[in-house]
Structure formats: C-alpha cells, structure tokens
C-alpha positions as a printed Julia matrix, in Angstrom:
573×3 Matrix{Float64}:
 22.29  100.71  -87.5
 23.07  103.98  -89.45
 20.7   106.86  -90.05
 20.21  109.05  -93.2
 23.25  111.0   -92.45
 25.47  107.79  -92.17
 25.87  107.96  -88.3
 25.92  104.79  -86.54
 23.28  104.6   -83.78
 23.4   102.27  -80.7
 20.91   99.5   -81.21
 18.51   98.18  -78.57
 18.1    94.48  -78.06
 15.71   92.22  -76.04
 16.55   88.96  -74.18
 14.79   87.11  -71.53
 14.98   84.68  -68.64
 12.51   82.38  -66.86
 14.52   82.78  -63.72
 13.05   85.14  -60.93
 15.15   88.17  -60.48
 17.26   89.16  -57.51
 17.76   92.95  -56.9
 20.46   94.21  -54.5
 19.08   95.83  -51.34
 20.99   97.52  -48.69
 20.39   94.68  -46.2
 19.48   90.89  -46.97
 16.07   91.22  -48.59
 15.1    87.45  -49.15
 11.82   87.45  -51.01
 11.7    91.15  -51.39
 15.0    91.09  -53.58
 12.59   90.22  -56.59
 11.36   93.73  -56.23
 13.55   96.57  -57.81
 14.06   99.62  -55.64
 13.53  103.16  -56.71
 17.23  103.79  -56.79
 17.52  100.57  -59.09
 15.31  101.99  -61.45
 16.93  105.3   -61.26
 20.62  103.82  -61.86
 19.11  101.7   -64.81
 17.6   104.88  -66.43
 21.04  106.73  -65.89
 22.87  103.96  -67.59
 20.43  103.97  -70.57
 20.89  107.86  -71.14
 24.62  107.39  -70.97
 24.85  104.23  -72.83
 25.79  105.93  -76.16
 28.77  107.72  -74.7
 29.8   104.81  -72.77
 29.67  102.39  -75.86
 31.75  104.63  -77.65
 34.58  104.12  -75.02
 33.86  100.2   -74.86
 33.74   99.25  -78.67
 33.05  100.28  -82.02
 30.57   99.78  -83.48
 28.42  100.39  -80.28
 27.44   97.47  -78.35
 23.69   97.15  -78.01
 21.74   98.1   -74.92
 20.04   94.9   -73.97
 16.81   94.82  -72.04
 16.55   91.64  -69.88
 12.92   90.63  -69.2
 11.97   88.32  -66.3
  8.66   86.61  -65.4
  7.6    89.3   -63.05
  7.92   91.93  -65.81
  4.8    93.44  -67.46
  2.24   91.51  -65.44
 -1.26   93.1   -65.96
 -4.3    93.2   -63.73
 -5.74   90.47  -66.1
 -2.89   88.0   -65.34
 -1.43   88.34  -68.7
  2.27   88.99  -69.76
  1.68   92.4   -71.88
  4.08   95.33  -71.49
  1.82   97.39  -73.74
 -1.24   97.05  -71.31
  0.93   97.16  -68.29
  2.57  100.67  -69.21
 -0.75  101.99  -70.27
 -2.81  100.98  -67.32
 -2.17  103.07  -64.21
 -3.23  100.21  -61.92
 -0.51   97.81  -63.22
  2.01  100.67  -64.32
  2.79  101.7   -60.8
  3.7    98.15  -59.36
  7.28   97.96  -58.45
  8.36   95.83  -61.32
  6.44   97.36  -63.97
  7.53  100.83  -62.87
 10.92   99.8   -63.63
 10.4    98.14  -66.84
  8.01  100.63  -68.15
 10.06  103.67  -67.2
 13.03  102.02  -69.14
 10.9   101.27  -72.32
  9.39  104.87  -72.07
 12.98  106.4   -72.0
 14.17  104.05  -74.67
 11.42  105.19  -77.08
 12.2   108.91  -76.37
 15.91  108.07  -77.08
 14.87  106.26  -80.27
 12.58  109.05  -81.42
 15.49  111.62  -81.01
 17.85  109.2   -83.02
 20.21  108.59  -79.85
 19.17  104.87  -80.16
 17.97  102.54  -82.84
 15.37   99.83  -82.57
 14.17   97.16  -85.06
 13.06   93.64  -85.06
 15.41   91.9   -87.4
 17.18   89.99  -84.55
 15.41   86.89  -83.89
 15.85   86.73  -80.11
 14.69   90.55  -79.86
 11.61   89.54  -82.01
 10.75   86.57  -79.99
 10.98   88.44  -76.55
  9.0    91.3   -78.12
  6.18   88.84  -79.0
  6.14   86.82  -75.68
  6.19   89.99  -73.61
  3.88   92.04  -76.04
  6.4    94.89  -76.02
  5.36   97.75  -77.97
  7.12   99.19  -80.95
  9.67  101.6   -79.48
  9.57  103.85  -82.51
  5.63  104.5   -82.25
  5.26  103.87  -78.33
  4.01  106.91  -76.39
  6.88  107.04  -74.06
  6.26  110.69  -73.24
  2.9   109.8   -71.88
  4.1   107.13  -69.62
  7.03  109.42  -68.48
  4.15  112.02  -67.66
  2.12  109.77  -65.57
  5.26  108.72  -63.6
  6.04  112.18  -62.86
  2.57  113.21  -61.95
  2.49  109.99  -59.69
  5.78  110.9   -57.93
  4.61  114.44  -57.36
  1.3   113.58  -56.06
  2.88  110.99  -53.69
  4.92  113.79  -52.03
  1.84  115.77  -51.02
 -0.64  112.96  -50.32
  1.54  110.39  -48.48
  4.01  112.33  -46.25
  4.01  109.61  -43.65
  5.93  107.3   -46.09
  8.65  110.03  -46.34
  9.27  113.67  -47.18
 10.37  114.88  -50.62
 13.15  117.13  -51.55
 11.83  120.62  -52.87
 13.46  119.84  -56.32
 11.0   116.9   -56.62
  8.12  118.34  -58.85
  6.13  117.38  -61.81
  8.07  117.65  -65.15
  6.18  120.27  -67.41
  4.3   118.56  -70.11
  5.68  120.78  -72.67
  9.19  119.52  -71.96
  8.23  115.96  -72.3
  8.63  115.33  -76.12
 10.37  112.73  -78.31
 13.19  115.2   -79.61
 15.02  115.8   -76.38
 17.47  113.9   -73.92
 16.8   116.59  -71.44
 13.35  114.83  -70.49
 15.27  111.67  -69.41
 17.84  113.48  -67.67
 15.14  115.49  -65.69
 13.21  112.3   -64.75
 16.76  110.57  -63.4
 17.31  113.8   -61.43
 13.83  113.76  -59.94
 14.08  110.13  -58.91
 17.56  110.81  -57.48
 16.11  113.3   -55.04
 12.83  111.31  -54.33
 14.23  108.9   -52.05
 16.55  111.01  -49.85
 14.19  111.12  -46.9
 11.96  107.89  -46.62
 10.28  107.39  -43.38
 10.92  103.58  -42.6
  9.0   103.1   -39.51
 10.16  100.47  -37.41
  8.02   97.85  -35.74
  7.15   99.05  -32.4
  6.7    95.57  -31.09
 10.34   95.08  -32.14
 11.95   98.22  -31.71
  9.67  100.58  -30.02
 11.24  102.88  -27.04
 10.48  100.56  -24.24
 11.67   97.46  -26.17
 14.82   99.15  -27.1
 15.49  100.35  -23.44
 14.83   96.86  -22.49
 17.32   95.49  -24.88
 19.97   97.82  -23.34
 19.22   96.98  -19.89
 19.81   93.45  -20.82
 23.25   93.97  -22.09
 24.27   96.62  -19.41
 23.02   94.11  -16.62
 25.16   91.28  -18.54
 28.15   93.29  -18.55
 27.65   94.73  -15.21
 27.34   90.99  -13.51
 30.29   89.98  -15.69
 32.56   92.69  -14.1
 31.02   92.0   -10.43
 31.64   88.21  -10.58
 35.05   88.43  -11.91
 35.91   91.14   -9.35
 34.38   89.11   -6.46
 36.18   85.78   -7.51
 39.17   86.33   -9.69
 40.66   89.77  -10.57
 41.93   90.99   -7.1
 44.01   87.7    -6.93
 45.33   88.07  -10.49
 46.03   91.83  -10.15
 48.07   91.17   -7.01
 50.04   88.38   -8.58
 50.86   90.67  -11.58
 51.92   93.69   -9.48
 53.72   91.64   -6.71
 55.25   88.99   -8.75
 58.49   89.63   -6.74
 56.99   90.81   -3.54
 55.21   88.06   -1.44
 53.32   90.65    0.6
 51.64   91.98   -2.24
 50.29   88.69   -3.35
 49.05   87.57    0.03
 47.28   90.81    0.41
 45.7    90.18   -2.85
 44.66   86.83   -1.85
 43.19   88.01    1.44
 40.97   90.6    -0.45
 40.05   87.95   -2.71
 38.95   85.59    0.22
 37.04   88.08    1.85
 35.28   89.33   -1.26
 34.35   85.67   -2.28
 33.03   84.83    1.19
 31.09   88.26    1.69
 27.42   89.14    1.25
 28.37   91.11   -1.85
 30.06   88.15   -3.48
 27.04   85.8    -2.65
 24.62   88.62   -3.87
 26.4    88.73   -7.35
 26.49   85.02   -7.83
 22.71   84.53   -6.86
 21.65   87.46   -9.0
 23.48   86.3   -11.91
 21.78   82.88  -11.77
 18.46   84.61  -11.48
 19.36   87.2   -14.38
 20.48   84.25  -16.57
 17.05   82.64  -16.13
 15.24   85.9   -16.98
 17.33   86.82  -20.17
 17.01   83.06  -21.26
 13.29   83.39  -21.38
 13.49   86.91  -22.86
 15.92   86.2   -25.89
 14.08   82.89  -26.23
 10.72   84.49  -26.65
 12.08   86.87  -29.24
 13.54   83.84  -31.18
 10.33   82.04  -31.21
  8.39   85.14  -31.89
 10.6    85.74  -35.01
  9.88   82.32  -36.58
  6.17   82.76  -35.96
  5.88   86.63  -37.21
  8.21   86.56  -40.06
  7.16   83.86  -42.13
  6.8    84.48  -45.82
  4.53   81.71  -46.42
  1.85   83.1   -44.16
  0.06   86.23  -45.4
 -1.42   86.97  -42.25
  1.85   87.77  -40.29
  4.28   90.66  -39.55
  3.03   93.23  -42.02
  0.88   95.39  -39.83
  3.34   97.79  -38.41
  5.34   98.32  -41.6
  4.7   101.42  -43.99
  7.1   100.33  -46.78
  9.28   97.57  -48.01
 12.34   99.31  -46.45
 10.45   99.27  -43.09
  9.73   95.48  -43.47
 13.4    94.9   -44.34
 14.68   96.98  -41.33
 12.52   95.02  -38.87
 13.9    91.69  -40.29
 17.37   92.9   -39.87
 16.78   93.89  -36.24
 14.97   90.58  -35.6
 18.31   88.87  -36.85
 20.57   90.96  -34.73
 18.41   90.38  -31.62
 17.91   86.6   -32.12
 21.54   85.93  -32.92
 23.61   88.48  -31.07
 21.55   88.19  -28.04
 22.92   84.84  -27.42
 26.34   86.28  -26.94
 25.2    87.6   -23.47
 23.4    84.3   -22.78
 26.79   82.39  -23.57
 28.96   84.94  -21.68
 26.74   84.88  -18.43
 26.84   80.86  -18.56
 30.46   80.63  -18.93
 30.76   82.86  -15.62
 28.14   80.6   -13.8
 29.83   77.27  -14.84
 33.63   78.53  -14.06
 32.1    79.2   -10.44
 30.76   75.62  -10.3
 27.07   76.51  -11.06
 26.02   73.54  -13.13
 21.96   73.83  -12.96
 20.75   71.52  -15.7
 17.54   73.6   -15.65
 19.59   76.66  -16.74
 22.01   74.62  -19.16
 18.92   73.06  -21.02
 17.23   76.49  -21.55
 20.65   77.8   -22.76
 21.09   74.86  -25.41
 17.67   75.67  -26.59
 18.23   79.33  -27.02
 21.66   78.77  -28.53
 20.0    76.17  -31.03
 17.23   78.75  -31.86
 20.04   81.35  -32.52
 21.67   78.82  -35.02
 18.57   78.28  -36.66
 17.98   82.11  -37.29
 21.56   82.0   -38.8
 20.43   79.32  -41.24
 16.97   81.03  -42.11
 18.89   84.27  -42.58
 17.16   86.62  -44.98
 13.84   84.41  -45.33
 12.84   85.95  -42.0
 10.45   88.4   -43.68
  6.78   88.85  -44.28
  4.71   87.98  -47.32
  5.69   90.21  -49.88
  2.28   89.92  -51.54
  0.45   90.48  -48.23
  2.56   93.46  -47.5
  1.93   95.15  -50.89
 -1.95   94.66  -50.41
 -1.65   96.16  -47.13
  0.07   99.19  -48.27
 -2.35   99.54  -51.01
 -5.18   99.53  -48.49
 -3.36  102.02  -46.26
 -2.57  104.77  -48.56
 -3.85  104.45  -52.07
 -3.1   107.41  -54.4
 -5.34  108.08  -57.42
 -2.43  109.57  -59.61
 -0.63  106.28  -59.12
 -3.5   104.08  -60.27
 -4.68  103.35  -56.68
 -1.35  102.04  -55.73
  0.93  103.17  -52.63
  3.36  105.98  -52.99
  6.5   104.62  -55.2
  8.62  105.74  -52.11
  7.42  102.42  -50.3
  9.96  100.61  -52.27
 12.76  102.96  -51.59
 15.88  101.6   -50.06
 15.86  102.05  -46.31
 18.25  104.92  -44.94
 21.76  103.9   -45.55
 23.16  105.39  -42.51
 21.01  103.21  -40.3
 21.29  100.15  -42.5
 25.03  100.1   -42.13
 24.95   99.01  -38.27
 22.24   96.58  -38.8
 24.1    94.89  -41.87
 27.23   94.73  -39.43
 24.94   92.72  -37.12
 23.42   90.72  -39.61
 26.73   89.66  -41.39
 28.18   88.83  -37.95
 25.82   86.04  -37.55
 28.21   83.67  -39.39
 30.86   84.63  -36.95
 28.62   83.7   -34.31
 28.34   80.2   -35.91
 31.78   79.69  -35.56
 32.64   81.18  -32.11
 29.15   80.55  -30.42
 29.71   76.73  -31.31
 33.14   76.91  -29.86
 31.89   78.46  -26.67
 29.02   75.94  -26.51
 31.28   73.02  -27.04
 33.27   74.04  -23.86
 30.4    74.57  -21.74
 28.94   71.2   -22.95
 31.96   69.21  -21.96
 32.29   71.17  -18.83
 28.85   70.37  -17.8
 29.3    66.61  -18.48
 32.48   66.51  -16.53
 30.25   67.9   -13.55
 27.53   65.5   -14.0
 29.67   62.45  -14.6
 32.92   62.78  -12.55
 33.45   58.97  -12.67
 33.82   59.19  -16.43
 36.6    62.0   -16.0
 38.41   59.8   -13.33
 38.22   56.68  -15.86
 39.56   58.91  -18.61
 42.24   60.4   -16.36
 43.47   56.94  -15.49
 43.61   55.85  -18.93
 45.72   58.93  -20.11
 47.97   58.19  -16.99
 48.58   54.51  -18.27
 49.25   55.74  -21.84
 51.55   58.52  -20.56
 53.8    55.81  -19.03
 54.26   54.46  -22.42
 53.91   57.39  -24.84
 56.0    60.63  -24.53
 53.3    62.6   -26.58
 50.65   61.89  -24.05
 52.61   62.63  -21.42
 53.5    66.06  -22.81
 49.87   66.58  -23.64
 48.92   65.96  -20.0
 51.25   68.37  -18.87
 50.26   71.13  -21.17
 46.58   70.5   -20.62
 46.02   73.04  -17.89
 47.6    75.51  -20.07
 45.5    74.69  -23.13
 42.4    74.9   -20.93
 43.45   78.48  -19.69
 44.06   79.68  -23.09
 40.72   78.13  -24.41
 38.69   79.74  -21.46
 40.41   83.02  -21.9
 39.82   83.4   -25.52
 36.16   82.35  -25.08
 35.81   85.07  -22.56
 37.35   87.69  -24.93
 35.17   86.65  -28.03
 32.06   86.69  -26.07
 32.71   89.93  -24.46
 33.68   91.47  -27.76
 30.48   90.17  -29.28
 28.38   91.48  -26.44
 29.93   95.09  -26.76
 29.37   95.02  -30.53
 25.89   94.13  -29.95
 25.43   97.1   -27.56
 27.05   99.31  -30.06
 24.56   98.19  -32.87
 21.59   98.69  -30.61
 22.95  102.37  -29.82
 22.46  103.03  -33.67
 18.92  102.15  -33.42
 18.08  104.38  -30.09
 17.71  107.68  -32.16
 14.92  106.08  -34.4
 13.17  104.45  -31.5
 11.69  107.67  -30.19
 12.72  107.08  -26.58
 12.24  110.76  -25.99
  8.71  111.04  -27.7
  6.22  110.63  -24.56
  3.58  109.7   -27.39
  5.21  106.34  -28.26
  5.57  105.2   -24.76
  2.28  103.11  -24.86
  1.36  100.52  -22.18
  3.11   97.76  -23.72
  6.48   99.73  -23.93
  6.38  100.48  -20.32
  5.9    96.9   -19.38
  8.89   95.78  -21.58
 11.19   97.87  -19.48
 10.07   96.54  -16.26
 10.86   92.96  -16.95
 14.36   93.29  -15.53
 13.15   95.15  -12.48
 13.01   92.1   -10.19
 16.79   91.3   -11.06
 17.79   94.62  -10.19
 15.65   94.99   -7.05
 16.68   91.42   -5.87
 20.19   92.16   -6.42
 19.98   95.21   -4.36
 18.16   93.18   -1.41
 20.56   90.56   -1.43
 23.36   93.09   -1.05
 21.65   94.62    2.05
 20.06   91.89    3.81
 22.05   88.75    2.51
 21.05   85.87    0.3
 20.15   83.6     3.31
 17.75   86.17    4.53
 16.33   86.53    1.07
 15.94   82.93    0.39
 14.7    82.15    3.99
 11.7    84.47    3.59
 10.58   83.04    0.41
 10.77   79.42    1.67
  7.9    77.63    3.26
  8.02   77.23    7.22
  8.22   73.56    6.69
 11.66   73.79    4.84
 14.84   75.5     5.7
 17.97   76.78    3.72
 21.38   75.75    4.27
 24.83   76.46    2.67
 26.57   73.49    1.01
 30.01   73.54   -0.5
 30.25   73.15   -4.28
 33.18   71.86   -6.3
 35.19   74.91   -7.45
 35.92   75.58  -11.25
 37.46   78.91  -10.45
 40.87   78.02  -11.94
 40.72   74.91  -13.98
 37.6    73.16  -13.79
 36.9    69.45  -13.28
 37.47   68.26  -16.53
 41.08   69.89  -16.92
 42.19   68.81  -13.42
 41.14   65.29  -14.14
 43.12   64.95  -17.18
 46.12   66.69  -15.88
 46.13   65.02  -12.63
 49.23   62.93  -12.1
C-alpha cells in the first residue's frame, strides 16, 4: 500500500492454523513447548520492528509481515477466542500465549499509526482470520495502552516477586508520555526492556530431585562405581597385563607380575573388593530403579496433581525434567559397568541380573518417553497463580515464570538428555553381551552342544574354522570396547552432575533438611562394610551375620577373567 506521499508501506497479513504451536525452548519442553517464552516474544517483536528494513533487502515491493494465529491465541476468561477482549482484560492479557500475541498486535498498531506498516482487510484470508479471532482494527486499536499495561506488569513483577528472579537495573516502567502512536522508539524501548528482563531468572530446582543431600548421594554413587571399577581390575587383571606389556621380552618381569596378581586375587583385599562390589551393585540397582519409577509417577502430564509443588516457574519444571532424564538414563551406565565387572569375574547371581534387566528396561522406557516426563502445564500455571499473584498483571504470576532457564546450566543438561539416544545403542550392545554371558553360565550344556556343532562345521567349512580361531579375539575386542564405552558414559554422567552442584546449595546449611541428610547415608553401609571386610576378612564378616545353625564356606567358581564360558566354548578345538 502507498501513502499520500506515494511511499510504499510494508503490509500486515493474517494467517491461521488449527495445529497446536510448538515453540523452541533451551531444553526438550514437551507440552510446555506450546507456551512462548519471554525470549520468543522479544525476538518476534524485534523482527516486527525491523521488518521494513529487512523487507527492502529481501524483495521489492516489501513482503508482508504475517501474523500466524493458532488455537491457543486470544483465549479469554469466558472461553471464547477474542483478541480484542483478551488484549484489553488484564486477567487474560498476561497469560503466556496472550502476552505474546497481544504485544505483537499492540506493536503492529503503533507501527501502522506512524505509517511504518500498513493494514487493510482487502485480503480474503486476512479478513477471515480477523473475523474468526476477533482481531481489532490495527488502525484504531489502543496499542499504546496495551504496551503501557505490559510495561507496568513487568516493572511491578521485579519488585513484588523477587523469588522468581532478579531484574536488571535498566528494567523500569516506560514513561506514559513516550508511549504514543507516532514513534518507533516506544517499540524499541519495550524490546530493550524485555531483553534485560530474563537475564537472572531464579529457576528453583526440585529439592527432592536435586537438593544438596540428593546431589551428594548421586556423586557418591558414581564415585563408588569408579572406585570399585579400579579396585576390581587392579586386584584381578591390571598387574598381570602391565607386567606383560613391560616385560614382553623379559620372563622375570612377567613372572613377577603373575605372582603379584595371584597374591592380590587371593588376598583379603581382593575378596573384600568383590564382595563389596556385589553389595554396592544391589544398593545402586534399587537406588536408580527408585528414581526411574518415581519419575514416571511424579512427571505425568496427564495427572494434574503431580510434580508441580516445588517448581516456581516453567523453566524450573523443565530443569527438573531434564535432570530426571539424565539420572534415569545415565545412571544405568554405572549399573552396566559394575555388572560387566561382576560377570567377568564369574558372579552370575540371577537375582542381581534380573534387577539389572529391570533397571535397564526402565532406562529405555525413559528414553522412549523423553520430553513427555513433565508436569501438567495447566496444573503448574494454576499453582504459580496461587503462589504469587500480581495485581498489575491481572492476578497472574510474574511473566518471568515463563523465561527460558539459565543457558549456562541447561547446556550440560542438554548434553545429558541428548545422550540418551547414544545410550540406546551402546547400552543395548552392553546388555546383549551380558545377557548371552549369563545364559552361557546358566546353561553350559547348550554351549557345549553349540561348540560341537561348530567343530563339525569347521571340518567342512573353512569360513567357520577361521571364525572359531578369531572368536577369542573378537570377544576380547567386544568386552574391551564395552568397558571403554561404559566408563566414558559414567565419567560424562559425573561431569554433568558437577554442573548441577553449584545450584544445589551444598554449602547452604539451611537447605540440609532431614530428608537431604538421609539421602547421603544410603551409601554408608557399602563403605563401612568394605572397610570391615578389608580389616577382618569376608569370612569373618559373613560368619558373624549367619545363624548358628549354618556355616559359610568357600567354593570355587568358574573363572571368566580372560575369555568367559561362551567364548571358550566356541573357540575350543
């Protein structure tokens, strides 16, 4: 459209979709992705203000700026779809979706008034959308009043709801005299205000998930898993292999290494490590399993009564969900790592293996559920309204409740949540090896039958003969690769948790509640029992805990230290 001076102005157009929107958040947002963050509103406002200059670069005549309406826009307290009412009434204006669309319409009306943009209803689609959503005429709409209300709400939220976050000193109310329909500076001022608004949100972490005691407990779990991994390998493998590497031409060094290895394996220290690792595996199976089960119960978007009690914003809820994903999936790395160590030492207790299988299956279920492990959006919004209603915001909570969570913190959690798909692949490979290893121990006769068949086939087929010869090396390579992958996964999990530590308030004594202290002590029996076994021996430890009508004795167990039953059976000539 051209004005009286013949200058072509950028037109505004309307379009609509009945599909629910999906806005981008810094972490997987699930159903919360239907809500636009303050950063999204700021970005769209900036694009609107700069659209005319951009359209000159893109095409001439200028391309229209198109408003895309969706079913969640302009919903009013009466349940109707009416942008005129939604933008005028404070109760509906300051919901996340309406704040986004109304600030955009208000900004467009100012740009139409100062002749930066143009608006008419000659286009059929624009007219139909305007009628369906009851969009006001932008040429006569009181956009200045809407922006004034938004500015006042933002300013008041900084002073009346400090627990949600702190505001930058540049965030203040726009002067009423500056909000007119003749200057683009009003829009620029609003964009700058919103730019600084979300710089310091206080996204409180759910203390049941990431309180100081709980975080310390997670760190203890990983530290103990890594410690026992080092100790079990030191007592059963590493001296022998180091001596072989250093003395590949000197028999004396290899014999010395074998002697040290034998003494360590049969020592009180070696027995204490293996027994304690088994007990630690049982404890961490229940520990990680309880986290996984609780995540399905507490983070259910279909249940309005779960998981919103400890969240002070949508960003807080997203962080809690991301941590749950990290814990439920990455926690299985330590489970699989310890299980590999146990089974390679011939510990094939079906009780532990079945528990490990259940935890692994729950981890895969969390991967499948992904970002749907979130509280109900509606329930969380109502909870936020009840906790801190702000009069200037129509009785709604502070707009900072839908700021993006802190980017520096979410970077580590995003790495952890995106890594769940890596776990699906490598975790499944590790579990497959453990599963067949367990079967080979439980059903050695099957292995013998299979080995005999391979031997007969090898007499006739050269490929089978070559495979049988290479089989021990294939198994060595497989188990070595599994060790490396699970160890790296555990270390990455540890690094992610260290990023959470500064926000957990470990140094704040006020946050160490009764439950936080109990959470730390869950690992005390494992640590104390390991020390006891090292001092008094495992037999003394088990004898004292056994009824007088029973005795404990030592029995030999098939060794899986080098190859394992399955690979020995197939490779045997």
